[in-house]
Coordinates of C-alpha atoms and ligand atoms in Angstrom, one line a residue:
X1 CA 25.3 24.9 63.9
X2 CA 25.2 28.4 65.2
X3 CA 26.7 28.6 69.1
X4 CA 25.2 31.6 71.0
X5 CA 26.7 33.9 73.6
X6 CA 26.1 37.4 75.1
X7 CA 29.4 38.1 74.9
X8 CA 32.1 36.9 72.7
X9 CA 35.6 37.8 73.5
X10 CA 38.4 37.1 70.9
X11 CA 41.7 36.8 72.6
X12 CA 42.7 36.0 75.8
X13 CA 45.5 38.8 76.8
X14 CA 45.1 41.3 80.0
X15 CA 42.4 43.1 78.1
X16 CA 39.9 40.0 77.1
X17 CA 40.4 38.4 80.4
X18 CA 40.0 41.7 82.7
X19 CA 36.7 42.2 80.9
X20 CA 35.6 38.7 80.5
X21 CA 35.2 38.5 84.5
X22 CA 33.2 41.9 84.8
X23 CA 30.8 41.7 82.0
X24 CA 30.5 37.7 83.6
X25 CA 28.1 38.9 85.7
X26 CA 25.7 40.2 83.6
X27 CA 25.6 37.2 80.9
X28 CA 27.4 34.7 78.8
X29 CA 30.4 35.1 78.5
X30 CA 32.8 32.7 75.2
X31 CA 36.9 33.6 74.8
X32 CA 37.7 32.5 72.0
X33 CA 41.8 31.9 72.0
X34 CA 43.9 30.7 69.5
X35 CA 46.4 28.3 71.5
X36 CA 46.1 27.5 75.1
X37 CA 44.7 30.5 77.7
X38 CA 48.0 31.8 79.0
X39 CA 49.9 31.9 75.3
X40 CA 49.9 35.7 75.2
X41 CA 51.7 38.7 74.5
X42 CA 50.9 39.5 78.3
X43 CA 52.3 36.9 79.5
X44 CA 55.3 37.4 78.4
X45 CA 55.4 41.3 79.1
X46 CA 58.4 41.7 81.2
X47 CA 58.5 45.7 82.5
X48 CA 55.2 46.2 84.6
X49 CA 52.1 48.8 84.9
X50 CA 52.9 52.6 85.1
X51 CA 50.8 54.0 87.6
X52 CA 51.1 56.8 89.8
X53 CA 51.3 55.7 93.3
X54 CA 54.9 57.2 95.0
X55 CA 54.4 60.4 97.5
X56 CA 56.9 62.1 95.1
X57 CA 55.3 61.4 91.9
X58 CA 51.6 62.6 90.5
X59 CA 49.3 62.1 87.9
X60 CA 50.1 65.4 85.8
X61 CA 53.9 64.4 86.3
X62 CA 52.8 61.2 84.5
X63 CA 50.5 63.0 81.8
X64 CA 53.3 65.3 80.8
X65 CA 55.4 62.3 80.4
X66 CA 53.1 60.2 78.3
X67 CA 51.9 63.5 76.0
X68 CA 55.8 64.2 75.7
X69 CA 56.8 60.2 74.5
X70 CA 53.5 61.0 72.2
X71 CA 55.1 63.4 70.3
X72 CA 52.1 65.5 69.7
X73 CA 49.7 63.3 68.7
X74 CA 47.8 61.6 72.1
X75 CA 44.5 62.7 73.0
X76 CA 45.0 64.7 75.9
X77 CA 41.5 63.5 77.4
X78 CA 42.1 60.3 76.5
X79 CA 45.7 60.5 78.3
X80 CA 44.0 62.1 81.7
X81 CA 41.3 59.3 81.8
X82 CA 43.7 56.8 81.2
X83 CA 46.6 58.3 84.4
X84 CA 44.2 58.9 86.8
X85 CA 42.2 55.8 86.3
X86 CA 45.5 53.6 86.9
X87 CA 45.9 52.9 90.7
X88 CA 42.3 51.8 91.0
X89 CA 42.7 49.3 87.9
X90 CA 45.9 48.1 89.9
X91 CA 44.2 47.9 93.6
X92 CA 41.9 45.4 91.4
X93 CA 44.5 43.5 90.0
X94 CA 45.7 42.7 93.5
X95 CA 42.5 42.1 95.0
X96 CA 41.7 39.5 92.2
X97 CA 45.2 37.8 93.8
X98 CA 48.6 39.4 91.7
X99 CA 51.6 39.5 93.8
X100 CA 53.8 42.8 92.7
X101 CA 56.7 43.5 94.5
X102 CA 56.8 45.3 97.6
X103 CA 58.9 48.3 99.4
X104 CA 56.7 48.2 103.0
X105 CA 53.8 46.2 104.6
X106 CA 51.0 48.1 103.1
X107 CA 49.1 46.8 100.9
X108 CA 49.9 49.0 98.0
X109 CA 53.1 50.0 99.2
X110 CA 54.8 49.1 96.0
X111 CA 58.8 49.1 95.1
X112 CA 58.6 51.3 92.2
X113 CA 60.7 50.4 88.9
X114 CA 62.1 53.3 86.1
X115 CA 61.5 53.1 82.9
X116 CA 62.8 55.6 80.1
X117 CA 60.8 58.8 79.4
X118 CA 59.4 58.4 83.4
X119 CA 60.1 61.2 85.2
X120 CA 59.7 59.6 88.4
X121 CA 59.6 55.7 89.6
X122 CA 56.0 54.3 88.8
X123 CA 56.3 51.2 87.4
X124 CA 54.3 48.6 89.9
X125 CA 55.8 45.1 88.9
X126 CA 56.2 41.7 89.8
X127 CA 60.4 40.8 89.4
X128 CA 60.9 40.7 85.6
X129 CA 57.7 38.6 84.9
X130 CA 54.8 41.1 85.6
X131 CA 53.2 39.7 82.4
X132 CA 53.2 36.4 83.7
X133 CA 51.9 37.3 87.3
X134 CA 49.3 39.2 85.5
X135 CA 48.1 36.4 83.4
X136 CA 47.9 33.7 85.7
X137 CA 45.9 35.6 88.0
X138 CA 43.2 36.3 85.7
X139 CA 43.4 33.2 84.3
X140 CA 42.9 31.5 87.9
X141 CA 39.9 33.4 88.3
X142 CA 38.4 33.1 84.8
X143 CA 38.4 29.2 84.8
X144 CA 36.4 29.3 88.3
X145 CA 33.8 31.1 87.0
X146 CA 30.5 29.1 85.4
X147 CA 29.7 32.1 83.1
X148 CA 32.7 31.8 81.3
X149 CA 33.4 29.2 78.3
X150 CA 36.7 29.5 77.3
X151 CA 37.4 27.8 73.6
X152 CA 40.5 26.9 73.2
X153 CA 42.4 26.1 69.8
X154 CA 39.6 27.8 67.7
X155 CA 40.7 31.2 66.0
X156 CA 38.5 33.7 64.4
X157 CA 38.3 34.0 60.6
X158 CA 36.2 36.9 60.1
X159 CA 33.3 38.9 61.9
X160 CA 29.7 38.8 61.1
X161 CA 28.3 42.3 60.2
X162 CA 24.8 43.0 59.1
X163 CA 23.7 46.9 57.4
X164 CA 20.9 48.3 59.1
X165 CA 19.1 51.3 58.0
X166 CA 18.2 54.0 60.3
X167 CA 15.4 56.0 59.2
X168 CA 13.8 59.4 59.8
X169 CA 9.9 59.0 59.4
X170 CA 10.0 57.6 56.0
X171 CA 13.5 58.6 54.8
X172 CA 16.4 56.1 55.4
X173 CA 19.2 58.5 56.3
X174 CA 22.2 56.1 57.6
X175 CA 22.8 53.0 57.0
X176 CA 24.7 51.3 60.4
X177 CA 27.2 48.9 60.7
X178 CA 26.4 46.2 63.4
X179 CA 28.5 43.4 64.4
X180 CA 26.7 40.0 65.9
X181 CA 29.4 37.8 66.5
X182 CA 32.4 35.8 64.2
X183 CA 33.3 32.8 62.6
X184 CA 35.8 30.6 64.1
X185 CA 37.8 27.9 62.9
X186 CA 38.0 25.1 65.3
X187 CA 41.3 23.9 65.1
X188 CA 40.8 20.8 66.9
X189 CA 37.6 19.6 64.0
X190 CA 39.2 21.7 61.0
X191 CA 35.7 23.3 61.1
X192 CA 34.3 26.9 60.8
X193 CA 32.0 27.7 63.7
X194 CA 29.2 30.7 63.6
X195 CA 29.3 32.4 67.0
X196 CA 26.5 35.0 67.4
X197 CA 27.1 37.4 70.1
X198 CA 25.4 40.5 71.3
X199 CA 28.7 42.2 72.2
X200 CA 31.7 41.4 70.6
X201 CA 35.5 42.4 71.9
X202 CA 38.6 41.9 70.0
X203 CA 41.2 41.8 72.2
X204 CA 43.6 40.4 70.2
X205 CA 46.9 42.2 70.8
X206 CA 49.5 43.2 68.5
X207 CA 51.3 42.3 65.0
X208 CA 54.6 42.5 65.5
X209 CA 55.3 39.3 63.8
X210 CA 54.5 41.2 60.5
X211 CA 58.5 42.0 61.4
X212 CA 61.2 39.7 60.9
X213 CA 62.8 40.8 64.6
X214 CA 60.3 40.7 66.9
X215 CA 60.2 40.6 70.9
X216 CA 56.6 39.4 69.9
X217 CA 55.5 35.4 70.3
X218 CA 54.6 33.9 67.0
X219 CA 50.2 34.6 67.7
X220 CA 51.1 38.2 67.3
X221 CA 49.7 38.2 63.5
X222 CA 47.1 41.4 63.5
X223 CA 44.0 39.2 63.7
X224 CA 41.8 41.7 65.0
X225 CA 42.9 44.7 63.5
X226 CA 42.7 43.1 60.2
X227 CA 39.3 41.4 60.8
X228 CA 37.6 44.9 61.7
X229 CA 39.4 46.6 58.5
X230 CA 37.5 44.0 56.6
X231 CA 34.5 44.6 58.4
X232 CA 34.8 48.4 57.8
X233 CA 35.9 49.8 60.7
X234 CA 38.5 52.7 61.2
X235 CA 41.9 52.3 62.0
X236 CA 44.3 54.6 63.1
X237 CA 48.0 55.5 63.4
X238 CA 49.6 52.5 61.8
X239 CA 52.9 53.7 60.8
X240 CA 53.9 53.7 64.9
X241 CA 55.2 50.5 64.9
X242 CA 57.5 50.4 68.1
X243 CA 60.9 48.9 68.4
X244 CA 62.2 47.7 71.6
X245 CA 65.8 48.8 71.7
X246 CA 66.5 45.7 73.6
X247 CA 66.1 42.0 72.4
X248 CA 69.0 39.6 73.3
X249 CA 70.9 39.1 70.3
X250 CA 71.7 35.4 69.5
X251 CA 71.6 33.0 67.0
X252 CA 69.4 30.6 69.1
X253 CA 67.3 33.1 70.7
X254 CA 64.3 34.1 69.4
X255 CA 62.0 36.3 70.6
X256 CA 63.7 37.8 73.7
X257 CA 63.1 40.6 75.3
X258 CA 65.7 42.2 77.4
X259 CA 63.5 44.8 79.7
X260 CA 63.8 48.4 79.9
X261 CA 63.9 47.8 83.6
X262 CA 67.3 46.8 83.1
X263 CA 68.2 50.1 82.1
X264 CA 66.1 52.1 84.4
X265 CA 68.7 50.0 87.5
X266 CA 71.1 51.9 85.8
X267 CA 72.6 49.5 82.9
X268 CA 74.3 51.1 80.0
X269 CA 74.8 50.6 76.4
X270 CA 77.9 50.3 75.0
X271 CA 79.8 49.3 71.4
X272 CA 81.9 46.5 71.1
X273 CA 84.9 48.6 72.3
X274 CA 83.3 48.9 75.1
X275 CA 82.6 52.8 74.3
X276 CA 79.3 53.9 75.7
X277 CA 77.6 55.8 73.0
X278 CA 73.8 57.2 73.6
X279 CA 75.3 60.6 74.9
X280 CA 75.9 61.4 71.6
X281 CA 72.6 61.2 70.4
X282 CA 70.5 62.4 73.6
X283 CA 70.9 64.2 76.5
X284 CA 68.8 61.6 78.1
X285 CA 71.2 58.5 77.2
X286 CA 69.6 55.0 77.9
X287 CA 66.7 56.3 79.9
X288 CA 65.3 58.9 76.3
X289 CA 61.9 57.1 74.9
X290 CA 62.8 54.3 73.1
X291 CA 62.6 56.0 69.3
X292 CA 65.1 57.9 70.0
X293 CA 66.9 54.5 72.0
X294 CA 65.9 52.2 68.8
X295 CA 67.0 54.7 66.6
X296 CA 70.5 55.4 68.3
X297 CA 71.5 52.0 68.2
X298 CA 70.0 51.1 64.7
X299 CA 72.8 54.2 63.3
X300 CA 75.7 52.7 65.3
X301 CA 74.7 49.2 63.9
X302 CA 74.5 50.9 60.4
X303 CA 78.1 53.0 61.0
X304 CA 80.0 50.5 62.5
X305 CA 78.9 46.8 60.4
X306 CA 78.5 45.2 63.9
X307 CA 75.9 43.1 64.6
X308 CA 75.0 43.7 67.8
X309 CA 75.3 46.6 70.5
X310 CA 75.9 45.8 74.1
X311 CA 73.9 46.0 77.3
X312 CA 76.0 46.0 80.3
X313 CA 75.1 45.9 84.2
X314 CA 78.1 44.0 85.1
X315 CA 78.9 47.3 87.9
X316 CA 76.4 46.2 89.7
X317 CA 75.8 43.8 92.7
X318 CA 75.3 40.4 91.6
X319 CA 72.6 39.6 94.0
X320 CA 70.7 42.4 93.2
X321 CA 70.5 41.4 89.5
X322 CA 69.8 38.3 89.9
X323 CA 67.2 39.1 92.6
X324 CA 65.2 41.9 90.9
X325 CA 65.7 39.9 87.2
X326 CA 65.9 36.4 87.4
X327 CA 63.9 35.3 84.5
X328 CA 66.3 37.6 82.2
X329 CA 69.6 36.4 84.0
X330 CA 68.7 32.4 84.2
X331 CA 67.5 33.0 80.4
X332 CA 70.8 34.7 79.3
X333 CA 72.6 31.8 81.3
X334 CA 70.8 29.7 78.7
X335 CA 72.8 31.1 75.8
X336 CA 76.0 31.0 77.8
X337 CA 75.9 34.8 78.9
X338 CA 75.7 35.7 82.8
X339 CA 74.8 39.3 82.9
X340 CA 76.3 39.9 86.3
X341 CA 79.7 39.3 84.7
X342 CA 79.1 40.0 80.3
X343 CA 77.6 43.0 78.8
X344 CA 74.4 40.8 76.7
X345 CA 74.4 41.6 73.0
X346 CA 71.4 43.6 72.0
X347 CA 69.5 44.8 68.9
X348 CA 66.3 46.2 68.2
X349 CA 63.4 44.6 67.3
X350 CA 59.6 45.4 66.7
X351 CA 57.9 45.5 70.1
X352 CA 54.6 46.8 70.2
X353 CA 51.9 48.7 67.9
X354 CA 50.8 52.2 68.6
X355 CA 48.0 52.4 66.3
X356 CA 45.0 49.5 65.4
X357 CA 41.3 49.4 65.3
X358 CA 40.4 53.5 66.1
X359 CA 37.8 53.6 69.6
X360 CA 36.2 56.0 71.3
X361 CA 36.6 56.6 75.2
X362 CA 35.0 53.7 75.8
X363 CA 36.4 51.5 73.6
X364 CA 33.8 51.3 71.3
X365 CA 35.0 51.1 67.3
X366 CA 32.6 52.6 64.4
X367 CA 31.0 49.2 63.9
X368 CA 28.2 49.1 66.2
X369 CA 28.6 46.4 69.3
X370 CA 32.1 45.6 68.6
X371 CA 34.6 46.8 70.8
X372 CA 38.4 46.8 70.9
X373 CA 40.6 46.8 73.8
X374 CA 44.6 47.1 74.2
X375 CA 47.3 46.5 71.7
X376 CA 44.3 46.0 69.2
X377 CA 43.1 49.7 69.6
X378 CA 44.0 52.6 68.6
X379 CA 42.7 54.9 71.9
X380 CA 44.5 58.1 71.1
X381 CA 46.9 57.1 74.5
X382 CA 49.9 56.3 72.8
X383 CA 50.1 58.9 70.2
X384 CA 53.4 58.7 67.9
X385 CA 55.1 56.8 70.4
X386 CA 54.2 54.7 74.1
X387 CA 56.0 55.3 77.1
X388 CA 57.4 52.2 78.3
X389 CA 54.5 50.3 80.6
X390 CA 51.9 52.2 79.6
X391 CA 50.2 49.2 77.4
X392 CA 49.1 47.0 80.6
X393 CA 47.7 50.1 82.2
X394 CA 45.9 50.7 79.0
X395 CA 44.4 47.1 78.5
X396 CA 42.9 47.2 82.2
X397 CA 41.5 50.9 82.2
X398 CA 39.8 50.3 78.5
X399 CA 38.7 46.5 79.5
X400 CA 37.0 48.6 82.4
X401 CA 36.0 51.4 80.2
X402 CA 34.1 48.5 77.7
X403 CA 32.9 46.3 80.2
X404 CA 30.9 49.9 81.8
X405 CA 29.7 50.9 78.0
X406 CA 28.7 47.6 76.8
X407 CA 26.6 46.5 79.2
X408 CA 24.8 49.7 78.8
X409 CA 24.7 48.5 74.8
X410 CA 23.8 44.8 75.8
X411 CA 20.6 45.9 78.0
X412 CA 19.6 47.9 75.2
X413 CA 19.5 45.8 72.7
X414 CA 17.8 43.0 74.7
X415 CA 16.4 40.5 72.1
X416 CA 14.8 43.2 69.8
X417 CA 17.5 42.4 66.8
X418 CA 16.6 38.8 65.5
X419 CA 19.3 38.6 62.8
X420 CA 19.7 35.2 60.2
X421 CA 22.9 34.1 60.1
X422 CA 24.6 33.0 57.4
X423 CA 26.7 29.3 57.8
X424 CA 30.2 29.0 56.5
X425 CA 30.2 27.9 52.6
X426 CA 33.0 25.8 52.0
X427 CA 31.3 24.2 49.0
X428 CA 34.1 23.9 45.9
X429 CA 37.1 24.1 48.4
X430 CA 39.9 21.6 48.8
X431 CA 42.4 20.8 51.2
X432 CA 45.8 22.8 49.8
X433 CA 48.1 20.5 48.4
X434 CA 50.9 23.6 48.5
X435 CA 51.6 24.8 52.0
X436 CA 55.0 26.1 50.5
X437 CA 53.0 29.1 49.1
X438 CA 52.0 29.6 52.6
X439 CA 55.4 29.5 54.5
X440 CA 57.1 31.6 52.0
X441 CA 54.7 34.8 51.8
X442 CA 55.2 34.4 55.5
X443 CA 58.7 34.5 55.1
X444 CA 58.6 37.4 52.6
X445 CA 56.3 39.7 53.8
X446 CA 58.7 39.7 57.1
X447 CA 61.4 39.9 55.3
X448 CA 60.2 43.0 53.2
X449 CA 59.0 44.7 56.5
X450 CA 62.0 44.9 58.2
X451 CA 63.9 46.3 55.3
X452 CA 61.6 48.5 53.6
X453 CA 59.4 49.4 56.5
X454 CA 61.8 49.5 59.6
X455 CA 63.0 52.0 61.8
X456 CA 64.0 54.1 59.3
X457 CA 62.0 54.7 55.7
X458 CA 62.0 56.4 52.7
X459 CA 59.2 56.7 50.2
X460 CA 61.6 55.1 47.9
X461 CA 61.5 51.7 49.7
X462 CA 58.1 52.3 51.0
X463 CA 56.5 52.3 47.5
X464 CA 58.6 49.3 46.5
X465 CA 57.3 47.6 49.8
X466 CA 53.6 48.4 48.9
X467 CA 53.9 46.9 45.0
X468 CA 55.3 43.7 46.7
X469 CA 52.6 43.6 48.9
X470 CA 49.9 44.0 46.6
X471 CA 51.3 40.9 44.7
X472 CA 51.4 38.7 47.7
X473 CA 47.5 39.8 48.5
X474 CA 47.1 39.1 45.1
X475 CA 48.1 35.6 45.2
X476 CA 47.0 34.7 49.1
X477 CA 43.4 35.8 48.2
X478 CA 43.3 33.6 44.7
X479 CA 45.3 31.1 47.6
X480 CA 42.1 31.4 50.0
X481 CA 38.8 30.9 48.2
X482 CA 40.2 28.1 46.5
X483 CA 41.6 26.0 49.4
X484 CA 40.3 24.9 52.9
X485 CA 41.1 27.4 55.4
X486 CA 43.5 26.6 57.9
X487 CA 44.8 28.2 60.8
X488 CA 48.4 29.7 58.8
X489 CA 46.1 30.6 56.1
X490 CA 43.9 32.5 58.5
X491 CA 47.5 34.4 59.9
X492 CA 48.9 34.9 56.8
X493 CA 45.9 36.8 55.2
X494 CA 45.7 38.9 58.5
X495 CA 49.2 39.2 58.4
X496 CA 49.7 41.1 54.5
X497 CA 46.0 43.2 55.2
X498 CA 48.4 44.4 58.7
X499 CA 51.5 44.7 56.3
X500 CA 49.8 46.7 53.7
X501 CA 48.0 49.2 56.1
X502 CA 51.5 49.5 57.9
X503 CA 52.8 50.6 54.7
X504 CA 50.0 53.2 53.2
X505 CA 50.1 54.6 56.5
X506 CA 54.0 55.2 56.7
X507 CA 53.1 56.7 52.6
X508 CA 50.6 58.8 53.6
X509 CA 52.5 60.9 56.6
X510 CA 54.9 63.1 54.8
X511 CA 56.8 64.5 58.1
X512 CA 58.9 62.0 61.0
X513 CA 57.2 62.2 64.5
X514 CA 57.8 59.5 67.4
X515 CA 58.3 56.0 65.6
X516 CA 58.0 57.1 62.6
X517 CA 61.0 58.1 60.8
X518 CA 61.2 59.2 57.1
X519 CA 64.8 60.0 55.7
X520 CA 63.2 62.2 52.8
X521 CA 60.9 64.1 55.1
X522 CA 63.2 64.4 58.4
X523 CA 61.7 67.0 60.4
X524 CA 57.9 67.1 62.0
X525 CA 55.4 68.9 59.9
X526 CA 52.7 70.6 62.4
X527 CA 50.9 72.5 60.3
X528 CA 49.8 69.4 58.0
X529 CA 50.5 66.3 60.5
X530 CA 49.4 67.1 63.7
X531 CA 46.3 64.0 63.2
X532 CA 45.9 60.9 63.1
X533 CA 46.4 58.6 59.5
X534 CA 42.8 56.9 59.0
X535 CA 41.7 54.2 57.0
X536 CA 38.9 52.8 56.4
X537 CA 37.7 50.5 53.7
X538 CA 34.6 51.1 51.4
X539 CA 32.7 48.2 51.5
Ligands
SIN601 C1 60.0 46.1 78.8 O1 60.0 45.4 79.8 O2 61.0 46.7 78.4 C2 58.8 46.2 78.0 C3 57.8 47.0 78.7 C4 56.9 47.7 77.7 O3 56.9 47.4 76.6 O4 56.1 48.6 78.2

């Protein structure tokens, strides 16, 4: 059966949900999600949204900031749009219902949180689960509204593209890429659905799962940038793969982000002798961007055999820390640390991707009506490195950006295109009577990430990283036309197609700029490098 929508929206994050309820009003609207609505990178996002909105702060103050984390490679258009667009995207936010903390009665008189590589306080958040506050809002007002069918459990498998030519008089000069929708696997039926769509959005989020550290929940597996490589669209920048200086180091702990925020109220990092270290890699200490942060700690790790560095607040008022971060304090408390009293052992792990599925202004990818919105795009924002906060203030100005551009696209195409779809073929598959092959690719392509592929590289481990990963395609693609597709199958695939473009990326740029940090080529290369790494495959 073929389900029909005028909008399909894959992923249910800050992105997919901001647009879902404006492009709602002009048709049919299907999220598709993997687990339940609120399981999302967003929800978890601690920090907040950087937006300008303090009397001593202003948007080129915030530009030059952003550009400078960038490291020379944002698009300085991009970067403008993106600044000055912010406070109205925010005034939204709270008229659709978020709470974030407040300095005075006004309305937008927000307390203002500091982040590293902010020049000024603009961080707009909500205590230490902004994420959360975010989410639930638009998740409130999503499930009120009858244009909206959210499909829960069901995950996307690939997307359905069609060639059409476009011809001059007689001549066909181009042939054009146009997406119409996806296949889903329903994970409630074990069967593939065919969604056609007039628009579709991936707005899937990141794949920092592709590392064996990760602040990342497990959903974080690529989906969407791997699903548009397939379908030949460009992506961009994929070597930028962000480690957060700060997850809580434990054995039972997993997944847990220890906010930026904390530094920015003035906590410091320190060794296990209790020696504070950052000045003697950066002027800036604990508040430089978080390469140079990540890349700090990762040496003093390396020098010293410890396992952990140190985070400590303890000289500050206990009420306050508890007050302004209670999720983080009652969390530590968990694992037997109280912040207000024990520096909280830290490490690095990967946080957030800077490149994905290339877009124009608008969001719009170089597949025709297929869009991609936050940590699945590649904008031309981040550059070589985000400033902290500056990915929930990215999803909403882009989800707004999309929403204007493809209603434009979705009046235009009206029902001119009549398009025969193609059902599923599962004829000659079995159910897999080996799910260890599954579990350990999964294990190993982690694994091989975070050594070969981490924080810092060398071509030598790089090209040793790239034959292993060629095997494991190898044997996950003999794996998947053979067997039933299941939901792990569908992560793992989109997991080694992430993995492998990670790694041609980091081959391809022969210099170290922002996150990206080659041992054999340690200094930036401007005459050569200053551009973006694109691939694209030839279909
Ligand atoms: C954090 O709270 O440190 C994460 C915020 C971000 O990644 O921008």
């Amino acid at each position: 059966m073929i389900e029909k929508t005028d909008f399909l929206i894959i992923g249910s994050g800050i992105a997919g949900l901001s647009y879902a309820l404006k492009v709602a009003q002009f048709g049919k609207v299907t999220i598709v999600t993997k687990k339940q609505i609120q399981k999302t990178n967003t929800a978890l996002a601690q920090g907040g949204v950087a937006a300008v909105f303090s009397k001593i702060d202003s948007f080129d103050l915030h530009i030059k900031d952003t550009l400078d984390a960038g490291d020379g490679l944002c698009n300085k258009e991009v970067v403008e749009m993106v600044v000055k667009d912010g406070p109205a995207r925010i005034k939204e936010l709270v008229k659709q219902g978020a709470n974030f903390n407040k300095q005075g009665d006004g309305k937008y008189d927000f307390s203002l949180g500091q982040e590293g590589g902010h020049s000024a306080k603009r961080i707009v958040y909500a205590h230490d689960l902004t994420g959360k506050e975010i989410e639930e809002t638009l998740v409130k007002n999503v499930e009120r509204n009858e244009n909206i069918t959210i499909l829960e459990d069901h995950i996307a498998v690939n997307l359905i593209t069609f060639s059409s030519s476009i011809r001059s008089g007689l001549v066909v000069t181009q042939h054009e890429n146009i997406c119409c929708g996806a296949y889903v696997l329903n994970n409630k039926t074990g069967k593939i659905e065919t969604h056609y769509a007039g628009i579709t959005l991936l707005a899937t989020g990141g794949a920092s799962k592709v590392y064996l550290y990760t602040s990342n929940p497990d959903i974080a597996t690529g989906d969407g940038i791997a699903m548009a490589y397939r379908a030949g669209a460009s992506v961009a920048n994929l070597e930028f793969v962000q480690f957060h200086p700060t997850c809580l180091f434990h054995p039972q702990a997993k997944n847990f982000l220890i906010s930026e925020a904390v530094r920015g109220e003035g906590a410091v990092l320190i060794d296990s002798n209790g020696r504070r270290f950052m000045a003697d890699y950066t002027p800036d200490k604990e508040l430089a961007c978080r390469d140079k942060v990540a890349r700090a700690i990762d040496s003093e790790l390396k020098k010293t055999g410890a396992d952990a560095v140190f985070l400590d607040i303890t000289h500050k008022d206990p009420d306050f820390v508890k007050n302004r971060f209670p999720n983080i304090y009652s969390k530590c408390l968990e694992y037997g640390i109280d912040m207000t009293k024990d520096p909280i052992p830290v490490v690095p792990a990967a946080h957030y991707m800077c490149g994905g599925v290339a877009t124009d202004l608008n969001g719009k990818t170089d597949i025709q009506r297929l869009y991609a919105v936050g940590e699945t795009a590649c904008t031309g924002l981040h550059g070589a490195n985000r400033l902290a906060s500056n990915s929930l203030l990215e999803a909403l100005v882009y989800s707004h950006r999309a929403y204007q551009s493809s209603i434009e696209e979705f009046k235009s195409i009206g029902n001119k295109v009549t398009v025969t779809l193609d059902q599923w073929d599962e004829t000659d598959t079995t159910d897999s009577d080996e799910a260890i092959v599954v579990s350990h690719n999964w294990d190993e392509i982690r694994r091989l990430m975070w050594n070969y592929v981490g924080i810092v590289r060398s071509d030598k481990r790089l090209q040793r990283a790239f034959r292993r990963i060629q095997n494991i395609q190898q044997e996950i693609n003999e794996y998947y036309w053979g067997f039933k597709v299941t939901s792990d199958l569908i992560e793992l695939r989109n997991l080694a197609t992430v993995a492998e473009l990670i790694i041609q990326s980091a081959l391809m740029r022969k210099e170290s700029r922002g996150l990206h940090y080659n041992i054999g080529y340690p200094q930036k290369d401007d005459l050569n490098w200053l551009k973006p790494t694109i691939l694209k495959k030839r279909l």
